[in-house]
Short mmCIF file of C-alpha atoms in Angstrom, two decimals:
data_model
loop_
_atom_site.label_atom_id
_atom_site.label_comp_id
_atom_site.label_asym_id
_atom_site.label_seq_id
_atom_site.Cartn_x
_atom_site.Cartn_y
_atom_site.Cartn_z
CA MET B 1 -51.31 -24.17 22.44
CA ARG B 2 -47.87 -25.45 21.50
CA THR B 3 -45.25 -26.12 24.18
CA VAL B 4 -41.56 -25.69 23.40
CA ASN B 5 -38.74 -26.76 25.69
CA ILE B 6 -36.25 -24.10 26.72
CA HIS B 7 -33.42 -25.55 24.61
CA GLN B 8 -35.58 -25.43 21.46
CA ALA B 9 -36.65 -21.88 22.35
CA LYS B 10 -33.02 -20.73 22.60
CA THR B 11 -32.10 -22.45 19.36
CA HIS B 12 -35.07 -21.13 17.34
CA LEU B 13 -35.86 -17.90 19.19
CA SER B 14 -36.14 -15.57 16.19
CA ARG B 15 -38.45 -17.96 14.31
CA LEU B 16 -40.61 -18.48 17.40
CA VAL B 17 -40.85 -14.73 18.01
CA GLU B 18 -41.93 -14.17 14.39
CA GLN B 19 -44.62 -16.83 14.74
CA ALA B 20 -45.82 -15.31 18.02
CA ALA B 21 -45.97 -11.86 16.43
CA GLU B 22 -48.23 -13.35 13.75
CA GLY B 23 -50.61 -14.57 16.45
CA GLU B 24 -49.32 -18.07 17.24
CA SER B 25 -48.79 -18.01 21.02
CA PHE B 26 -46.71 -20.72 22.70
CA ILE B 27 -45.46 -21.87 26.08
CA ILE B 28 -41.81 -22.36 27.05
CA ALA B 29 -41.25 -25.27 29.41
CA LYS B 30 -38.26 -26.40 31.46
CA ALA B 31 -38.03 -30.12 32.23
CA GLY B 32 -41.62 -30.47 31.05
CA LYS B 33 -42.88 -27.81 33.48
CA PRO B 34 -44.50 -24.78 31.83
CA MET B 35 -42.56 -21.62 32.73
CA VAL B 36 -43.76 -18.74 30.53
CA LYS B 37 -46.37 -18.00 27.91
CA VAL B 38 -45.30 -15.99 24.84
CA VAL B 39 -48.09 -13.95 23.27
CA PRO B 40 -48.11 -11.17 20.65
CA LEU B 41 -48.37 -7.58 21.81
CA GLU B 42 -51.39 -5.62 20.71
CA ALA B 43 -50.46 -2.84 18.34
CA GLU B 44 -51.00 0.61 19.80
CA PRO B 45 -53.44 2.69 17.80
CA GLU B 46 -51.73 5.22 15.59
CA ARG B 47 -52.19 8.76 16.85
CA LYS B 48 -53.32 11.32 14.35
CA PRO B 49 -51.39 14.59 14.51
CA GLN B 50 -53.38 17.53 15.84
CA ARG B 51 -54.30 20.02 13.20
CA ILE B 52 -53.89 23.76 13.37
CA GLY B 53 -57.24 25.45 13.77
CA PHE B 54 -58.92 22.59 15.64
CA MET B 55 -60.50 25.14 18.05
CA GLU B 56 -61.80 27.43 15.33
CA GLY B 57 -65.02 29.06 16.45
CA GLU B 58 -64.46 28.14 20.12
CA TYR B 59 -63.18 31.59 21.11
CA GLU B 60 -62.97 35.10 19.76
CA VAL B 61 -59.84 37.28 19.62
CA PRO B 62 -60.62 40.97 20.29
CA ASP B 63 -59.75 43.47 17.55
CA ASP B 64 -57.48 45.39 19.95
CA PHE B 65 -55.59 42.29 21.09
CA ASP B 66 -52.16 43.69 20.20
CA THR B 67 -52.78 46.93 22.12
CA MET B 68 -54.73 45.58 25.09
CA PHE B 69 -53.62 47.03 28.43
CA ALA B 70 -50.96 49.16 26.70
CA ASP B 71 -51.66 52.14 29.00
CA GLU B 72 -51.43 49.97 32.12
CA ILE B 73 -48.18 48.36 30.97
CA LEU B 74 -46.65 51.73 30.12
CA GLU B 75 -47.67 53.00 33.54
CA MET B 76 -45.97 50.04 35.23
CA PHE B 77 -42.69 50.80 33.47
CA GLU B 78 -42.76 54.60 33.60
CA GLY B 79 -44.74 55.20 36.76
CA LYS B 80 -47.46 57.82 37.32
CA ASP B 81 -46.84 61.38 36.19
#
């Protein structure tokens, strides 16, 4: 692995970062003493968008869904007669 002194790293930072992103890791040293290791980040896997209907067949909507509990709801608002 290549070692670069800190002055060279400051002078050529953008080039060194490009090389590291392409997989060429390196070490930055100060006065000959290794200080940090620069390595490329792993790309995060691309998330696929969820599709409408992904739960099709997993549940069943009752035919009277839009009128379910209508009597009970009406009773709550109007009270018992």
